[in-house]
Structures are given as structure tokens and as C-alpha cells.
Amino acid sequence: MNAPSYDAVVIGSGFGGAGAAHVLTGAGLRTLLLERGGWPRRDDQDWDQQAILIDKRYQSDSPLLVRQYGSSTFVPLHLNETVGGMSVFYGGASLRLREGDFARWPIKYSDLEPYYTRAEQLLGVHGQAGADPFEPPRSAAYPLAPVALTPPAQRIQQAARSLGYRPFPIPLALNFSDPARPRCILCNTCDGFPCKLKAKNDLTATLLQEAQVQGLEIRAGAIVTRLVRQGVRITGVEGVDKFTKQPFSFLARLFVLAGGAIHSPALLLRSGLGGPTVGRFLMRHCNGVVAGIFPFATNPAQIFHKQLCLADFYEDHRAAHGTATGIIQDIYTPASPVIRHFAPTGFKRIAGMVAGHIQNLLCIAEDEPLPENQVSLSAQRDVFGMELVQVQHRYTEADCARRDYLTAKARHVLRRAGAFLFKTYRLDSFSHAVGSVRFGTSPAESALDPNCRLWETENLFVTDSSFMPSSGGVNPSLTIAANALRVGEYLTQTYENI
Ligand SMILES: Cc1cc2nc3c(=O)[nH]c(=O)nc-3n(C[C@H](O)[C@H](O)[C@H](O)COP(=O)(O)OP(=O)(O)OC[C@H]3O[C@@H](n4cnc5c(N)ncnc54)[C@H](O)[C@@H]3O)c2cc1C
Ligand code: SF4
């Protein structure tokens, strides 16, 4: 192959790719990052619920084919794609896993702790050490203090406290304090939307921006279609430009795959790589939302309030299920037209009418890794000629029991806050997908070694959320970032021998 050559090529610009690229570039390695999405646009439509949630202006040209909840048919699902990965759309909740969550991992919490601290610093997390009842030991305080709770979050705080719970501020990666950057104005379109102001500390505003200053090359719209293998080494990548449709190829000594828990296993499978576990053990958390309907407008100022977390129940299922239970978080309520759009037929009008009287709580429960929950390749092809990605998933009864346990607690809190009617619904998204290329201690039960190297190669490492052998009970981004920093450091220390 006669193609441009780099020290390292990174595929994907989410937490896994950006974290590794930041460290590699910082150590002076000539690094190229390939990302299939374009750059976030940062215009008025980025805060428009119709444009983002219904018209889906960032959706991928390559749908997934998803079969879930025991259905016999595959249904197309379009994920978003952009430089910065899902960090551009995320809610900024930045929590650490707890020590007990590492039971099935080849590393311990203490191995990851320094990188959690570093990730919190790089992502500018505002949090309050010691407030979370099950917080793991920390070597440093949060870099920044939380901002005051807004009225909808205060309502939840009062209700939860009166029930004896210990709500605490969600550690948030939003820019409330740095005057050198646009600051957060506490708008009500954050989770699920790009920040038009670039005040969210997504990766384009933090790690990728810093890495670019240090020499990282980012090529947007670059879809990697295949990893080229010679024996135990990956020698190059091949792909197609999403905008020009032109093919490309690049060579490197080191490759970091970070396409996310759906696309990374698919690329390995397309390249004929990976052992028997690649694509299997996909997890996504077992999430539910409880909507409480109040006799008053819950957020007349339309202000941000994803600020409060309850972790009181985190360990309640550890003895019985061997897993965390999970957490409850305050979450915004979409505008009336969006609620009407997604409400079931027959309920659309009434749902739209009560939208202003709703306050939601999101329940995030740990789900178990099952080999049959799987990413595989379909015989159907996308517009670029690549096999479409198939996803099959079902929850266990215990997963649903943990979620239902949390939704019952959430209803209790909302009732105490004044809600008189409740609607509980499950979340079908793959926004917390993890585990499909997991790390472990042997090739028989894992795809990656403890340093996230694909067992069968010398120079391919996987750093996105797919490395996680269990999902734990908190939002995953900080753990993915911390692990990518850990692996990045290992790569810079061992580069000459890789
Ligand atoms: C709406 C929403 C809200 C969320 N809120 C939170 C939150 O508050 N807190 C939290 O912790 N987590 C949150 N999450 C989850 C979090 O964003 C993800 O867990 C995390 O971003 C995953 O990081 P990743 O690096 O594994 O993958 P991704 O962020 O998915 O990045 C992978 C990147 O690789 C690119 N890619 C894939 N295949 C290829 C290819 N073949 N060639 C080139 N590029 C490729 C993709 O386009 C993508 O940009 C949220 C997610 C969503 C969708
Ligand atoms: S809440 Fe703040 S960070 Fe989030 S989109 Fe609004 S202004 Fe941006």
C-alpha cells in the first residue's frame, strides 16, 4: 500500500478516541484521527427540538438494524455521527464507577483512579466531593464546584431529602466558570443537543481542541471500512470519504480503534479480526424514565435542571444479583410538539397538552452481559457498499427488576414533590452501549488484554466503551475517558516496542 504514514491512526473521536489521541499527540507522536461524522454546526438549529430530535440533522447515512425485546424483526435505527462522537449530544453527567463495579474487570478501581482524576480535570467537571453516599475514594477534589440548583432541581432535592435520601449535585462537564470560553447559560436543551454556544465541555471544546494545538490531525467525514492485517500486525486502514465518496488509505505503526460499542466490533468483523467474543456481551443499561404530572407548571422559566442525582440505592442488589442497582437523575422535559410526536397514538393530544406540567426522573440500572446480545453484520449493504450493522438485544428479568426498583423509588420522590399522575416508560436507545469488545485476562473470554490490545494483534488497541466487561450503574463517559487516558499512557511508554 502506497499511502501517507503516521505514528498512530485513531478511528473515532468520542471519549475513547479523543482520550487516546490527546495522550499520543501530547507525547509527540504524529497522530491522525479519522471520524466518519462531520463537524458540529453550532447554529440555531442545534437548539431546535424539531431539527435535532425529529428531523435528526446529524443522523448517519448507515442505519443499524435492531432487533430487541424478543421481536422477530430488525428495525432500522439511525445513530447520530459527528466529530466529538456522542459527547456533542451528551448531558455532561460525569460519574465514576464504584469499587464493587470492578469485580469482573482485569483492573481494579485503584488502577483507574489517577486517570479519573485526570479526566475530570481535562473535562472541567463541576462536582462536590463527599456528597455522593457511595462515592469511591478520590485522590483529589473535583476541579470545579457545582452551580446552585435551579427551581425544578430544588423541588426534587426537597422531596428526596424529606424521604430520607441523600441527593447530590450531578458532576457536570459544562463550562460554568471559564471566562476564556463561552459560558453555559443554563438553557433547557442540553442533553441530546449540541451546544450552539460550545459551552458544553464536549470533546471538540476540550481534549480534541487541545490535541489539535499539539499537532493532532483530524479528518472529518472519513469512514474507515477495513483494517489491513499482515500476520499479527495491522499495517493500514482503508476507507471512503463520506462527502466526496473518494477512497483513502493510511499507514501507521500503531492503531487505536474507538468507533463506539456498535461500530468497533462491526469494523473488526469486516476486517476478519477478533476472537469468539467480538460483538458479544453488548450492554446498554436498563433505563427507564418516570414522568410525573404536576398540578402546576414545573419549569415555566425553561431552565436547565439536569443537576441532581440519587445513588442511595446503588448497592441494594449487590448481594442478590452481583451487580450495582443504579442511579436516578433529574432530566429535562422535551417541548410539547416533541412529546406529542413520540407519544403513542391516542395519547398524542393529551400528552402535548400536559407537557408543561411534567417533570421527569431518569433511572439508570446496571444490565448483565449476555453472549447472545450481539453486534453482527447483515447481508444488506449501506450507500457506501459496507455490510449494515445488526444489533440483537434483550434484557434479563433481573435487569428489568433493577430498573423497576428504581422507577418505583423515582415515583415516590415525584409524588412527594407534588406529582399526582405518573407515566413510566423504558428507554430504547443505545446511548449507553458498552461491552461488545471487552477486555479480560484470557482470549477465551475476552477480545482485549488488560491494556486493551486485541489479543491476536501486536498493534491494535480498542479504547471506546466496548472495552467494558460490565456496565456498572452510572453514566459511562468518564470511565471511557479515564480508560483511554490509561491506555494512551501505556502506548506512549511502550511505543518503541509495539
Ligand atoms: C443523548 C445522549 C446523552 C448522553 N448523556 C450522557 C451523560 O450525561 N453522561 C455520560 O456519561 N454519558 C452520556 N451519554 C453516553 C456517552 O455519550 C457515551 O457513552 C460515550 O460518548 C461513548 O463514547 P465512545 O468513545 O465509546 O463512542 P462514541 O462517542 O460513539 O464515539 C465513536 C465515534 O467513532 C465514529 N466512528 C464509528 N465508526 C467509524 C468508522 N468506521 N470510521 C470512522 N469513524 C467511526 C463515530 O461516528 C463516533 O463519532 C449520552 C449519550 C447520548 C446519545
Ligand atoms: S445548558 Fe449550557 S452547556 Fe448545555 S446546551 Fe445550554 S448553554 Fe450549552
PDB file of N, CA and C in Angstrom, residues 64-68 71 73-77 284 389-393 428 430:
ATOM      1  N   LEU A  64     -28.508   1.275  11.619  1.00  0.00           N
ATOM      2  CA  LEU A  64     -28.340  -0.038  12.254  1.00  0.00           C
ATOM      3  C   LEU A  64     -29.624  -0.809  12.016  1.00  0.00           C
ATOM      4  N   LEU A  65     -29.547  -2.120  12.047  1.00  0.00           N
ATOM      5  CA  LEU A  65     -30.750  -2.947  12.017  1.00  0.00           C
ATOM      6  C   LEU A  65     -30.877  -3.557  13.408  1.00  0.00           C
ATOM      7  N   VAL A  66     -31.927  -3.180  14.131  1.00  0.00           N
ATOM      8  CA  VAL A  66     -32.017  -3.516  15.555  1.00  0.00           C
ATOM      9  C   VAL A  66     -33.189  -4.453  15.811  1.00  0.00           C
ATOM     10  N   ARG A  67     -32.896  -5.524  16.551  1.00  0.00           N
ATOM     11  CA  ARG A  67     -33.966  -6.449  16.995  1.00  0.00           C
ATOM     12  C   ARG A  67     -33.872  -6.520  18.513  1.00  0.00           C
ATOM     13  N   GLN A  68     -34.951  -6.144  19.191  1.00  0.00           N
ATOM     14  CA  GLN A  68     -34.875  -6.108  20.655  1.00  0.00           C
ATOM     15  C   GLN A  68     -36.190  -6.545  21.283  1.00  0.00           C
ATOM     16  N   SER A  71     -38.410  -9.371  19.768  1.00  0.00           N
ATOM     17  CA  SER A  71     -39.069  -9.225  18.470  1.00  0.00           C
ATOM     18  C   SER A  71     -38.385 -10.112  17.429  1.00  0.00           C
ATOM     19  N   THR A  73     -38.286  -9.216  14.172  1.00  0.00           N
ATOM     20  CA  THR A  73     -37.885  -8.404  13.016  1.00  0.00           C
ATOM     21  C   THR A  73     -36.836  -7.354  13.388  1.00  0.00           C
ATOM     22  N   PHE A  74     -35.992  -7.040  12.406  1.00  0.00           N
ATOM     23  CA  PHE A  74     -34.990  -5.993  12.570  1.00  0.00           C
ATOM     24  C   PHE A  74     -35.578  -4.668  12.083  1.00  0.00           C
ATOM     25  N   VAL A  75     -35.399  -3.638  12.896  1.00  0.00           N
ATOM     26  CA  VAL A  75     -35.955  -2.314  12.567  1.00  0.00           C
ATOM     27  C   VAL A  75     -34.789  -1.339  12.409  1.00  0.00           C
ATOM     28  N   PRO A  76     -34.808  -0.479  11.345  1.00  0.00           N
ATOM     29  CA  PRO A  76     -33.687   0.451  11.173  1.00  0.00           C
ATOM     30  C   PRO A  76     -33.641   1.506  12.271  1.00  0.00           C
ATOM     31  N   LEU A  77     -32.434   1.831  12.707  1.00  0.00           N
ATOM     32  CA  LEU A  77     -32.225   2.882  13.706  1.00  0.00           C
ATOM     33  C   LEU A  77     -31.015   3.700  13.250  1.00  0.00           C
ATOM     34  N   ARG A 284     -26.279  -1.936  27.566  1.00  0.00           N
ATOM     35  CA  ARG A 284     -26.734  -0.574  27.241  1.00  0.00           C
ATOM     36  C   ARG A 284     -27.385   0.113  28.437  1.00  0.00           C
ATOM     37  N   VAL A 389     -24.864  -2.908   9.991  1.00  0.00           N
ATOM     38  CA  VAL A 389     -24.617  -3.481  11.314  1.00  0.00           C
ATOM     39  C   VAL A 389     -25.941  -3.944  11.911  1.00  0.00           C
ATOM     40  N   GLN A 390     -25.964  -5.176  12.374  1.00  0.00           N
ATOM     41  CA  GLN A 390     -27.154  -5.723  13.059  1.00  0.00           C
ATOM     42  C   GLN A 390     -26.913  -5.729  14.562  1.00  0.00           C
ATOM     43  N   VAL A 391     -27.944  -5.376  15.308  1.00  0.00           N
ATOM     44  CA  VAL A 391     -27.829  -5.408  16.770  1.00  0.00           C
ATOM     45  C   VAL A 391     -29.005  -6.222  17.314  1.00  0.00           C
ATOM     46  N   GLN A 392     -28.693  -7.241  18.103  1.00  0.00           N
ATOM     47  CA  GLN A 392     -29.754  -8.023  18.766  1.00  0.00           C
ATOM     48  C   GLN A 392     -29.594  -7.851  20.262  1.00  0.00           C
ATOM     49  N   HIS A 393     -30.691  -7.555  20.930  1.00  0.00           N
ATOM     50  CA  HIS A 393     -30.570  -7.307  22.371  1.00  0.00           C
ATOM     51  C   HIS A 393     -31.853  -7.674  23.106  1.00  0.00           C
ATOM     52  N   ASP A 428     -35.397   3.067  24.797  1.00  0.00           N
ATOM     53  CA  ASP A 428     -34.963   2.070  23.815  1.00  0.00           C
ATOM     54  C   ASP A 428     -33.623   2.408  23.181  1.00  0.00           C
ATOM     55  N   PHE A 430     -29.573   3.197  22.367  1.00  0.00           N
ATOM     56  CA  PHE A 430     -28.288   2.537  22.638  1.00  0.00           C
ATOM     57  C   PHE A 430     -27.251   3.587  23.062  1.00  0.00           C
TER      58      PHE A 430
END
